[in-house]
Tab-separated table of C-alpha atoms in Angstrom:
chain	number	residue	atom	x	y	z
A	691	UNK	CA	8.850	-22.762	29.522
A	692	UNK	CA	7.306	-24.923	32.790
A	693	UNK	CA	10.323	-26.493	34.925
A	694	UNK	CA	10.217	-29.324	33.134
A	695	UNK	CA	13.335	-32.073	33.375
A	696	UNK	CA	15.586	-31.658	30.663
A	697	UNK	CA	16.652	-34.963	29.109
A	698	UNK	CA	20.686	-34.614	29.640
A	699	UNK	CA	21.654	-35.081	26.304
A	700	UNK	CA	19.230	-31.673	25.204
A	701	UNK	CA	18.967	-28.762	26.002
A	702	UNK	CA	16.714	-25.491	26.209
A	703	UNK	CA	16.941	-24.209	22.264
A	704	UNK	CA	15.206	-20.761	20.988
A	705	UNK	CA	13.713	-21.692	17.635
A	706	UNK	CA	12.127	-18.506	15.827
A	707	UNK	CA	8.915	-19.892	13.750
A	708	UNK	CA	5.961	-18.927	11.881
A	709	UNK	CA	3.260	-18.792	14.197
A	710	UNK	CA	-0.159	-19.088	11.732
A	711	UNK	CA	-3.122	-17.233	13.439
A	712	UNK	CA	-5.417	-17.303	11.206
A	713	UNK	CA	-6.276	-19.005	7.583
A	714	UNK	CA	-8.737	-18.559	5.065
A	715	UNK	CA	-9.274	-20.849	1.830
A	716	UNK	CA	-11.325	-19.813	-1.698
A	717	UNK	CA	-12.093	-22.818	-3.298
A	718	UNK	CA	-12.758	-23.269	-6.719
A	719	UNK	CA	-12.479	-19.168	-7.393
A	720	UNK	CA	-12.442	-17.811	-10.765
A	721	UNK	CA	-9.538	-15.275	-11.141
A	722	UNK	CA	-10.208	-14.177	-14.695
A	723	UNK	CA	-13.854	-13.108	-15.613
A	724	UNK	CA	-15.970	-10.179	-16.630
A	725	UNK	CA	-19.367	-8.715	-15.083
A	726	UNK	CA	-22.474	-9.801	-16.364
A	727	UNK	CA	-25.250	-7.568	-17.792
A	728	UNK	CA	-28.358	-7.507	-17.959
A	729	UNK	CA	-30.247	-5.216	-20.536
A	730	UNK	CA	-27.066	-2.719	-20.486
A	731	UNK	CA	-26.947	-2.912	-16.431
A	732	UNK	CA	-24.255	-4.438	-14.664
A	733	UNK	CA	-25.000	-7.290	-12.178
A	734	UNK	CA	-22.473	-7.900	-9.991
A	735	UNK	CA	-21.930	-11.361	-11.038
A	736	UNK	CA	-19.271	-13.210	-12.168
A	737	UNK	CA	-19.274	-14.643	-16.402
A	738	UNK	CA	-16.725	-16.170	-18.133
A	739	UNK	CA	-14.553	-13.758	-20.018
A	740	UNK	CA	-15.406	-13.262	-23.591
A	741	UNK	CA	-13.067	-12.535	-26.182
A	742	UNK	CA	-13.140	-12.180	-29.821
A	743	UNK	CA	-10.465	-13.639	-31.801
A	744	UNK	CA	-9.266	-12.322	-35.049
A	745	UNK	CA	-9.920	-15.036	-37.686
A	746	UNK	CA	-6.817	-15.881	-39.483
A	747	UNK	CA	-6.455	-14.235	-42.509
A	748	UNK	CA	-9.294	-11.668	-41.725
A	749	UNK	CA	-8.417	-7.614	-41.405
A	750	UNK	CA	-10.888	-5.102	-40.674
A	751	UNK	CA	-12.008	-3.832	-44.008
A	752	UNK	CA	-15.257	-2.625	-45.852
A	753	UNK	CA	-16.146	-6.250	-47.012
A	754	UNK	CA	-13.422	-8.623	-44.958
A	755	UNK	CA	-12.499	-11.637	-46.034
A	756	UNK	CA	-14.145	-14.414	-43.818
A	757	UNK	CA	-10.578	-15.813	-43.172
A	758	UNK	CA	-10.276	-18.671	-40.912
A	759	UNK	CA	-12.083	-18.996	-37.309
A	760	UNK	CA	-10.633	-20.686	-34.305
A	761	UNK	CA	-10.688	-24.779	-33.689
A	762	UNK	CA	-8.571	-24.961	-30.551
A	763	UNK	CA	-6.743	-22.862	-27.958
A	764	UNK	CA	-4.903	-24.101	-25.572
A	765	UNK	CA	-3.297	-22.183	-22.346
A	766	UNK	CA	0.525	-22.385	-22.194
A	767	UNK	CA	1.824	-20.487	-19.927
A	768	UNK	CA	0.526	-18.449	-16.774
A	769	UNK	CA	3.037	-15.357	-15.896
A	770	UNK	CA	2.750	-13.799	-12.691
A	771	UNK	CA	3.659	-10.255	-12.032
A	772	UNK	CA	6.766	-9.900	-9.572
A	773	UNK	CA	5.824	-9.234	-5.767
A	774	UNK	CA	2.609	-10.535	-6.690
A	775	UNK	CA	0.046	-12.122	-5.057
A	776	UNK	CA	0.267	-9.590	-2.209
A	777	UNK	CA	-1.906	-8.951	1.069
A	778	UNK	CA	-3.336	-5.554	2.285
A	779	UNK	CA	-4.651	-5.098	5.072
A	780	UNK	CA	-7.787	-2.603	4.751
A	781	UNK	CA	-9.267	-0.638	7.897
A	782	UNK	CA	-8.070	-3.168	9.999
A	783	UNK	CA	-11.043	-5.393	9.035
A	784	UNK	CA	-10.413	-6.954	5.568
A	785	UNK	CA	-7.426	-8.700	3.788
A	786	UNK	CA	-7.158	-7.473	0.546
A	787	UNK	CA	-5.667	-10.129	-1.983
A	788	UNK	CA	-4.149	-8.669	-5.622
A	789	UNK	CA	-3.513	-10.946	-7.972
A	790	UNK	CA	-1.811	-9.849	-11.153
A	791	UNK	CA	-0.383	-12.055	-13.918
A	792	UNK	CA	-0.595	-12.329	-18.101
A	793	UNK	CA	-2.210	-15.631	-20.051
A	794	UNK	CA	-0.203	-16.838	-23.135
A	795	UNK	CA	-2.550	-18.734	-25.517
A	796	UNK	CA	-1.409	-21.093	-28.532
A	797	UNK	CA	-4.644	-20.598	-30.927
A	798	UNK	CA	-5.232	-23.028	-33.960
A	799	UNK	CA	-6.851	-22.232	-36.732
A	800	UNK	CA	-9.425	-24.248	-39.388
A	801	UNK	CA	-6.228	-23.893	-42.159
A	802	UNK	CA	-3.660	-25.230	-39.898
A	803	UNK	CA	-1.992	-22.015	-39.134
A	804	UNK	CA	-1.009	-21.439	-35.160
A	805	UNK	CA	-0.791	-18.104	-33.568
A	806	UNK	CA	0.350	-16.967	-30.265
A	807	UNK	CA	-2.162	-14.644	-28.200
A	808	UNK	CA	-0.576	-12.896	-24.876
A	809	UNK	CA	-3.464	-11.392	-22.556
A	810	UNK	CA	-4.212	-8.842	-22.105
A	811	UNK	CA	-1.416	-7.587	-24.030
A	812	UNK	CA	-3.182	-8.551	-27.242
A	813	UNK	CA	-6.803	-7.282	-26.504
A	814	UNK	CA	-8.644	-4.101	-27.759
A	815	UNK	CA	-11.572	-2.872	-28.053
A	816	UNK	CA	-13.134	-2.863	-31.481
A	817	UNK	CA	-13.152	1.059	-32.151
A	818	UNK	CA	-9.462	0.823	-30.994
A	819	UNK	CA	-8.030	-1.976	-33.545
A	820	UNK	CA	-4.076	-1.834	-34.057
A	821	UNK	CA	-2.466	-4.293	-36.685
A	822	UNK	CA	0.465	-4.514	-34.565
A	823	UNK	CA	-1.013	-4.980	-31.869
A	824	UNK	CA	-4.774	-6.466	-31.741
A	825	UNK	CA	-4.980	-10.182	-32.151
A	826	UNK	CA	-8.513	-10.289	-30.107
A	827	UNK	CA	-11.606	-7.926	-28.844
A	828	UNK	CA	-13.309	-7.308	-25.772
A	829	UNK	CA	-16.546	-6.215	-25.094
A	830	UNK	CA	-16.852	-2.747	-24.776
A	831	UNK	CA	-17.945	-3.568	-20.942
A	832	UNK	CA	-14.678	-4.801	-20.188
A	833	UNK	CA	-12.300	-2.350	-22.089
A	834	UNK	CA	-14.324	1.324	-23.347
A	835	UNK	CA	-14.116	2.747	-26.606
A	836	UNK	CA	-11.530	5.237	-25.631
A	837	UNK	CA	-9.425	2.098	-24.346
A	838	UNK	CA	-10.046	2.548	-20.822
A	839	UNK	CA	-10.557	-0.428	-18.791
A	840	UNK	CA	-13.516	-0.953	-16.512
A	841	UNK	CA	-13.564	-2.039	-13.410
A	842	UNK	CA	-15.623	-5.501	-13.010
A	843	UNK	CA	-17.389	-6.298	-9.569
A	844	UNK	CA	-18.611	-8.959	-7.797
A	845	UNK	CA	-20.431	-7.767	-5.215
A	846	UNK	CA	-23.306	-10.467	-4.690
A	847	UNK	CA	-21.465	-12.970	-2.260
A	848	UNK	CA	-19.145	-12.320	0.288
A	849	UNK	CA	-16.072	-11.845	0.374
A	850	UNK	CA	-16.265	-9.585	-3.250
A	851	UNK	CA	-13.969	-9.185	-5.747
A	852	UNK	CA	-12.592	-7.114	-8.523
A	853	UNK	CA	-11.343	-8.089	-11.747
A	854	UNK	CA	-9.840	-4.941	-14.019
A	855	UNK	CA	-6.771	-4.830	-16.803
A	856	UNK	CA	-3.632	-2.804	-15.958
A	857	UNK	CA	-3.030	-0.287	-18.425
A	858	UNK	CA	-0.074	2.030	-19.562
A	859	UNK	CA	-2.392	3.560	-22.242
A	860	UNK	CA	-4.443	2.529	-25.124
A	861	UNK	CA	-3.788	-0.792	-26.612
A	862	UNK	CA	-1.343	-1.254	-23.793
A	863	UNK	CA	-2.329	-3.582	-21.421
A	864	UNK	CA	0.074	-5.302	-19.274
A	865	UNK	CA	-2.156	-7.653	-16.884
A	866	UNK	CA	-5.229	-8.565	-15.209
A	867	UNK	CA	-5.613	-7.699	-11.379
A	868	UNK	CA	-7.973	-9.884	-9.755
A	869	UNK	CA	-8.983	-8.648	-6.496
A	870	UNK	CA	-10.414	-10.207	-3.194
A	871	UNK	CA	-11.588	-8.651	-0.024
A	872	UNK	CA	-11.487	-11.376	3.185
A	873	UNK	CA	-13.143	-9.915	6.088
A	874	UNK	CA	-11.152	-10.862	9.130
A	875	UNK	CA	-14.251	-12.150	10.799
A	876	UNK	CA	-13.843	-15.102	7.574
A	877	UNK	CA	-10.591	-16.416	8.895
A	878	UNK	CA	-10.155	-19.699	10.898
A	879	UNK	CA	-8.925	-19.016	13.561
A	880	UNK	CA	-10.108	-16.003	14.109
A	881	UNK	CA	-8.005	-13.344	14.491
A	882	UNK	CA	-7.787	-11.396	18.169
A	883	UNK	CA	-7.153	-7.435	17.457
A	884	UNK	CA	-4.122	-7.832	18.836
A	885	UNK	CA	-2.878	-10.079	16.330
A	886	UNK	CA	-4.163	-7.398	13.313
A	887	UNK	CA	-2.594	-4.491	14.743
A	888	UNK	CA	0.757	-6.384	15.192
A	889	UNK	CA	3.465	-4.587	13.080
A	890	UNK	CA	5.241	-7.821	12.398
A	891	UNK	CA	1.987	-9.483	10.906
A	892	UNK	CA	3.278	-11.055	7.973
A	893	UNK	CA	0.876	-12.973	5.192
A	894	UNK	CA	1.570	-16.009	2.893
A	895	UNK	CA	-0.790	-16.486	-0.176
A	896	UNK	CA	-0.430	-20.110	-1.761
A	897	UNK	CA	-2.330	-20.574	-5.142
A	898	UNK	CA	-2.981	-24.265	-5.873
A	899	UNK	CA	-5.036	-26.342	-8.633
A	900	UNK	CA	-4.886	-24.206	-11.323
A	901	UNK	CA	-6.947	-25.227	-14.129
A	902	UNK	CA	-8.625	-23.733	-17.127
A	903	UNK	CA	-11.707	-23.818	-19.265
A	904	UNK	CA	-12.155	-23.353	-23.252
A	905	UNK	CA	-15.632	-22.450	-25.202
A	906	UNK	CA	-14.749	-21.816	-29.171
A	907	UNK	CA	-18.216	-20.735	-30.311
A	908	UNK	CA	-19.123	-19.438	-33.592
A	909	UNK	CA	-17.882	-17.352	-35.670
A	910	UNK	CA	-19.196	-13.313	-35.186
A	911	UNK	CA	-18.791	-10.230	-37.289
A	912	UNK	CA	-17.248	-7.665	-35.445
A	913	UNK	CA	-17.292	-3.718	-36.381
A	914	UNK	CA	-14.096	-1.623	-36.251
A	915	UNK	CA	-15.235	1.257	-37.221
A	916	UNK	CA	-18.451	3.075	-39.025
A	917	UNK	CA	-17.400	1.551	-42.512
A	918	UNK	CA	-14.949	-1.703	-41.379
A	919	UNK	CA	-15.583	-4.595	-39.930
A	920	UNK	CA	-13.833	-7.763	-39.250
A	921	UNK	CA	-14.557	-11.804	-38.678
A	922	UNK	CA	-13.655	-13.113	-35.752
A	923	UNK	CA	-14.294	-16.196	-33.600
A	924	UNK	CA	-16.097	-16.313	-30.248
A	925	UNK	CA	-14.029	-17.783	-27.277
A	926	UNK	CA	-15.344	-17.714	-23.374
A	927	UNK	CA	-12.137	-18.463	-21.257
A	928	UNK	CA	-12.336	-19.006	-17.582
A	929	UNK	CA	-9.297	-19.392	-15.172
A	930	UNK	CA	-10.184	-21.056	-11.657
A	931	UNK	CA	-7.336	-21.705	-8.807
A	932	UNK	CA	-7.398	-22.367	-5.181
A	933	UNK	CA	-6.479	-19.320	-2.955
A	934	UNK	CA	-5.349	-20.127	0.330
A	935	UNK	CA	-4.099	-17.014	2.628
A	936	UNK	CA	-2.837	-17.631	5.710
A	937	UNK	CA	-1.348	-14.179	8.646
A	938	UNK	CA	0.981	-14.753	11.094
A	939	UNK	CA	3.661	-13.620	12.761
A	940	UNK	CA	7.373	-14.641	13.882
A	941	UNK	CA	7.130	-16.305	17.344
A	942	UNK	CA	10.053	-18.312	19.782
A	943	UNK	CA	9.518	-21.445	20.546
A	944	UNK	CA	11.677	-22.845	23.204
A	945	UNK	CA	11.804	-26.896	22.315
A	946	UNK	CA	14.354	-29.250	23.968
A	947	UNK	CA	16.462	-30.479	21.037
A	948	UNK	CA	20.232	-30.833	20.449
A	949	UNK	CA	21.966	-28.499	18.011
A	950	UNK	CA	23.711	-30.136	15.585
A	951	UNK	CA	27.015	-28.292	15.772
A	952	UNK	CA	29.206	-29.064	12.817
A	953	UNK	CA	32.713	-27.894	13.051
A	954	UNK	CA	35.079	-27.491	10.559
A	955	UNK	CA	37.524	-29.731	10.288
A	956	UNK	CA	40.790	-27.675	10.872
B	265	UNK	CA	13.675	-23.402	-19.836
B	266	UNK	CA	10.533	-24.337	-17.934
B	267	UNK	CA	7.709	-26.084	-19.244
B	268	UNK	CA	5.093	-24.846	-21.629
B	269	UNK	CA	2.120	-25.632	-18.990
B	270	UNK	CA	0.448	-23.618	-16.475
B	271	UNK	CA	2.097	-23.905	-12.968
B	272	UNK	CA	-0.351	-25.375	-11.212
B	273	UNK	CA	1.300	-24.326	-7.589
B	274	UNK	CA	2.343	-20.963	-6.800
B	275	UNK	CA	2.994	-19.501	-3.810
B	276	UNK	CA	4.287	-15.883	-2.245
B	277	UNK	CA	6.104	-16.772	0.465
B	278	UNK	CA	5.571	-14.851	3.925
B	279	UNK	CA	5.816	-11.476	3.285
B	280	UNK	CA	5.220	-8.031	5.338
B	281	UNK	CA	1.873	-6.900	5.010
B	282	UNK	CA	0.660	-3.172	4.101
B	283	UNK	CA	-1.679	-1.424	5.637
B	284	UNK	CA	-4.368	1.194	3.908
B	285	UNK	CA	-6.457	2.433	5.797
B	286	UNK	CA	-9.350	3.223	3.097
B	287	UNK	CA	-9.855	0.774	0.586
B	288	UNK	CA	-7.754	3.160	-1.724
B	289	UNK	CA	-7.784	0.993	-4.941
B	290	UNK	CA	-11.740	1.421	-5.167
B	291	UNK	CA	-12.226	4.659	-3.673
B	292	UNK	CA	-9.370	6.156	-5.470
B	293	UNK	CA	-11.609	5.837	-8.612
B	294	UNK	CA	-14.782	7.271	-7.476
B	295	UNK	CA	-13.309	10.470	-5.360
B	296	UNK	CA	-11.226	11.927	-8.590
B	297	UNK	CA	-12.947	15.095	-9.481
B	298	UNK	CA	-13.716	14.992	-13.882
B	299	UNK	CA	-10.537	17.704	-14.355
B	300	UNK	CA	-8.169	15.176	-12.510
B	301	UNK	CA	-10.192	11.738	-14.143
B	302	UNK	CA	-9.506	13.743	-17.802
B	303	UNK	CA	-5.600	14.334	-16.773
B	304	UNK	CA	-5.372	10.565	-15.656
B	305	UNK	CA	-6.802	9.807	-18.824
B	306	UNK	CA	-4.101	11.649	-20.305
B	307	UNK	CA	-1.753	10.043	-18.411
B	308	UNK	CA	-3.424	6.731	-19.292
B	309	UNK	CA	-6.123	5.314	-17.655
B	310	UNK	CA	-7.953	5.425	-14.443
B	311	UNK	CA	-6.765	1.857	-14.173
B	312	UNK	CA	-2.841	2.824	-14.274
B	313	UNK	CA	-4.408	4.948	-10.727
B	314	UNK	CA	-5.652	2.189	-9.309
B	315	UNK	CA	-2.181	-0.337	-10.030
B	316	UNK	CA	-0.617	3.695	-8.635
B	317	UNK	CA	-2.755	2.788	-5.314
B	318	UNK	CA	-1.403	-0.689	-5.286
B	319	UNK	CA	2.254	0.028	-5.662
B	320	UNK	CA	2.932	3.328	-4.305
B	321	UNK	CA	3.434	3.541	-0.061
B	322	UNK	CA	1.259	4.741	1.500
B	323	UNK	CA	2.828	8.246	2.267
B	324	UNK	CA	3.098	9.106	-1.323
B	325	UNK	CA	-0.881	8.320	-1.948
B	326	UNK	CA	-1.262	10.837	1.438
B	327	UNK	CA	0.798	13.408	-0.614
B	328	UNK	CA	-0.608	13.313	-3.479
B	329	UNK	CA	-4.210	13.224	-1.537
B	330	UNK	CA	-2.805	16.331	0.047
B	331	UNK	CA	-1.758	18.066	-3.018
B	332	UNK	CA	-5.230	17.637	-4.849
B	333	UNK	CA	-6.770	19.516	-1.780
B	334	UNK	CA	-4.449	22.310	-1.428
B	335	UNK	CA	-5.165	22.715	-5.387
B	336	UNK	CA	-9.128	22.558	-4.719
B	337	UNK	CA	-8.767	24.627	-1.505
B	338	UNK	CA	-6.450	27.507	-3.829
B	339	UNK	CA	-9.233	27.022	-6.467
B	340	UNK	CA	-12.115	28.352	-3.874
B	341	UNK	CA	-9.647	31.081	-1.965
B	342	UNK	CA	-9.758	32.564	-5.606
B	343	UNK	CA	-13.420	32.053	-6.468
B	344	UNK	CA	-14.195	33.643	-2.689
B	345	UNK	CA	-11.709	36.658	-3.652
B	346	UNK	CA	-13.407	37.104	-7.102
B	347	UNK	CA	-17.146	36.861	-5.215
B	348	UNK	CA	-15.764	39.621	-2.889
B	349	UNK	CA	-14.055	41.712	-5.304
B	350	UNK	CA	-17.791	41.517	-6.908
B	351	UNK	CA	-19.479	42.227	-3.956
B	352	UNK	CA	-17.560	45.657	-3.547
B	353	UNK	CA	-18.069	46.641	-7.217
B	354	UNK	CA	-21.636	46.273	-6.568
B	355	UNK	CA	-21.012	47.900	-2.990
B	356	UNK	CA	-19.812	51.075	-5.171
B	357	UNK	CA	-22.519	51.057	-7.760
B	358	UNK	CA	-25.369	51.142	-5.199
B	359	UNK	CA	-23.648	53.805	-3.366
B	360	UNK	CA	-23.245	55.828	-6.610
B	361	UNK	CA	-27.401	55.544	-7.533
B	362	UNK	CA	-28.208	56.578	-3.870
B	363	UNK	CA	-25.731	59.376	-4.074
B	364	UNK	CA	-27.538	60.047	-7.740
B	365	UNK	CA	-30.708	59.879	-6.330
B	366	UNK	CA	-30.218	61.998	-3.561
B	367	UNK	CA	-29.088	64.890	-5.945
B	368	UNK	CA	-31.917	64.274	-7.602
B	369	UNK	CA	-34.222	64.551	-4.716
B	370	UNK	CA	-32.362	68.022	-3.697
B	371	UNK	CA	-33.175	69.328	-6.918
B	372	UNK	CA	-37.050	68.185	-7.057
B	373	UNK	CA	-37.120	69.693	-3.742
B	374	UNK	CA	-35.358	73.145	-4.820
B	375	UNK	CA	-37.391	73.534	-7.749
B	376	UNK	CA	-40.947	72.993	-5.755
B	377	UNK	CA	-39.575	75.933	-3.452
B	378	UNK	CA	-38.392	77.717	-6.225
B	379	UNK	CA	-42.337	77.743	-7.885
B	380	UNK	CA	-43.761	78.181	-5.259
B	381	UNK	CA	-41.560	81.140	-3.995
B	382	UNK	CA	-42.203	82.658	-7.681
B	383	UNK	CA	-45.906	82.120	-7.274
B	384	UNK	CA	-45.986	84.015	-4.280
B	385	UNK	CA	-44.524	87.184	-5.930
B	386	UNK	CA	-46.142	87.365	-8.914
C-alpha cells in the first residue's frame, strides 16, 4: 500500500476477498434437450426434449385401451444434485460446467385424474416398459433399447455442450447432466496463465431466470414390444436458465477502515 | 417446507476447482475397448462411467487407466509367448523334414551307387 496519510481514527486493515478474474455469462441456454436427427443421423443441434406420456388408464397390451391423454403439465419442483453445479478445469484451456438435477412434473389428465412424473426417474425406453416404474418414453435416441443412455451433443456453436441421463442400470435413472465447455479465451476478463495455473483458483456458478416451456401434442401409439403397444400423449419440454460462471481467487486487500471491536461486557 | 415452484436462483457458492487434464468425461467413452464397454454395461451403463469420471479424483481415474493397460499389456506378453511357442514348434517341424529329406537323399544316392556298382559286375 503507497504511503498514503492515514486518517487518525483508521487504520491499515488486511481484508481477505474474492478477487474475480474472469466471468463468463450463457444467456438464455437450454439445460434439458435432446439431439436432433436428421434421416437417422445425428446433427449436433439442440431440440426440445420429447417425451411420451403414458395416457391415464392405458397399459401396454395387444389392443390397449385408449385411456386418457395429457391436457396440462406443469413443472413443480427443480432438484439439484448435491455439490452440483461444479467447474473443471480441462487442459488448462476450457471450464467445464456439470449440471445435474431431477424435474418433478404434476400431469393432468382429460378425466380429471393428476399424476406425479419425476425425470428422469420415470422415463424408459419403449422395449424396456416397467409398471412400477415407467410413467413416460423416450426416443430410442435419447435412452437405447437395452436402456443405455446416449450421449447428446451440441457441437455446432461454441462453447458445446452435452446433455446425457445418469444411470445406475436399466430403468434407473437418477438425473440429467447437462454439460458446457467455456474456452478460457470466452471469459471477460481474460484470464492471464498465471491466474489458470493458480492452485487456489476457486469458481462460483450462479444459475438465474429459470423458466420452462410446455408443448402437449397429440396423442401417439407407442409399441412395447413385438405384440403390445400402448397410448400415450406427446409432450416437448424445454428448460432454459441463465449460467453465469465467474474464477477467482482469495486476494488481501489492505483498506483503511476501523474494526469494529465488540467486547464482551464482563 | 419450501414452495412447490421452480427456484428460479441458484447458486454454488465459490468452490475449489478440479483439474483434468483430458476431457475425461467424453473421452472416457470412446477409449473403452468392447470387452470393458460390455463389463460397464454389466455394471450399468457407459453413462454411470462418465458420472465415475465426474466424481472420482483424479488419481483413482489414473489407476484405474493404469490397471486397464497393465491388463492389455499382460494380454499381448501372452499372445507374443503363444506366437513364439508357435514359432519353435514350427522351428522343430522344418528341422525334422530336412533331417527326413536328407535321409532320403542318402538313400537315393546309395542305391544309384549300388546299381551301378552291380552293373559293372555282371
Amino acid at each position: 500500500m503507497s504511503e498514503e496519510a492515514i486518517k487518525p481514527d483508521l487504520q491499515k486493515i488486511d481484508i481477505l476477498a474474492k478477487q474475480v478474474l474472469g466471468k463468463k455469462v450463457l444467456q438464455n441456454t437450454e439445460t434439458l434437450w435432446q439431439e436432433e436427427y436428421s434421416a437417422g443421423v445425428p446433427t449436433g443441434n439442440k431440440r426440445s426434449f420429447r417425451i411420451y406420456v403414458i395416457n391415464d388408464g392405458s397399459t401396454p397390451g395387444a389392443q390397449p385401451s385408449p385411456g386418457s391423454p395429457v391436457v396440462c403439465l406443469k413443472l413443480c419442483k427443480r432438484i439439484i444434485e448435491q455439490d452440483y453445479p461444479r467447474n473443471t478445469l480441462i487442459c488448462t484451456s476450457k471450464s467445464k460446467i456439470a449440471h445435474r438435477y431431477e424435474l418433478v412434473l404434476l400431469v393432468e389428465f382429460e378425466n380429471g385424474n393428476f399424476d406425479v412424473i419425476t425425470l428422469p426417474r420415470n422415463l424408459s425406453n419403449r422395449l424396456q416398459y416397467d409398471a412400477a416404474i415407467t410413467k413416460a418414453f423416450v426416443d430410442s435416441t435419447v435412452i437405447d433399447a437395452a436402456g443405455v443412455p446416449i450421449l447428446q451433443h451440441q457441437n455446432q456453436n461454441t462453447p458445446y455442450e452435452s446433455l446425457i441421463i445418469i444411470s445406475e442400470g436399466v430403468n434407473d435413472y437418477t438425473s440429467f447432466e447437462y454439460t458446457v465447455a467455456i474456452p478460457f479465451t470466452d471469459f471477460s476478463p481474460r484470464l492471464k496463465p498465471c491466474y489458470i495455473e493458480d492452485p487456489s483458483l476457486q469458481s462460483y456458478i450462479l444459475l438465474k431466470c429459470f423458466r420452462y416451456d410446455v408443448d402437449i401434442n397429440d396423442t401417439f401409439l407407442v409399441s412395447t414390444g413385438e405384440t403390445t403397444s400402448v397410448w400415450t400423449t406427446i409432450v416437448e419440454l424445454t428448460v432454459t436458465e441463465d449460467i453465469i460462471d465467474k474464477l477467482g481467487i482469495d486476494q488481501d486487500v489492505i483498506i483503511q477502515g476501523k474494526v469494529d471491536n465488540y467486547c464482551c461486557d464482563y | 417446507m419450501e414452495e412447490f415452484s421452480p427456484k428460479a436462483i441458484y447458486s454454488s457458492g465459490w468452490k475449489r476447482l478440479c483439474r483434468e487434464e483430458n476431457d475425461y468425461g467424453m473421452n472416457r467413452m470412446y477409449e473403452l475397448s468392447e470387452t470393458n464397454y460390455e463389463e460397464a454395461i454389466k455394471k450399468n451403463s457407459k453413462a454411470n462411467i462418465m458420472s465415475n469420471a465426474w466424481n472420482k479424483p483424479i488419481q483413482e481415474i489414473v489407476l484405474e487407466k493404469a490397471s486397464i493397460y497393465e491388463k492389455g499389456q499382460k494380454d499381448i506378453i501372452e499372445k507374443i509367448i503363444q506366437l513364439q511357442n508357435e514359432v519353435d514348434s514350427m522351428k522343430e517341424l522344418l528341422k525334422n523334414i530336412h533331417l527326413e529329406n536328407e535321409i532320403i537323399k542318402d538313400k537315393t544316392n546309395k542305391n544309384k551307387i549300388g546299381s551301378k556298382l552291380s552293373g559293372l559286375f555282371k
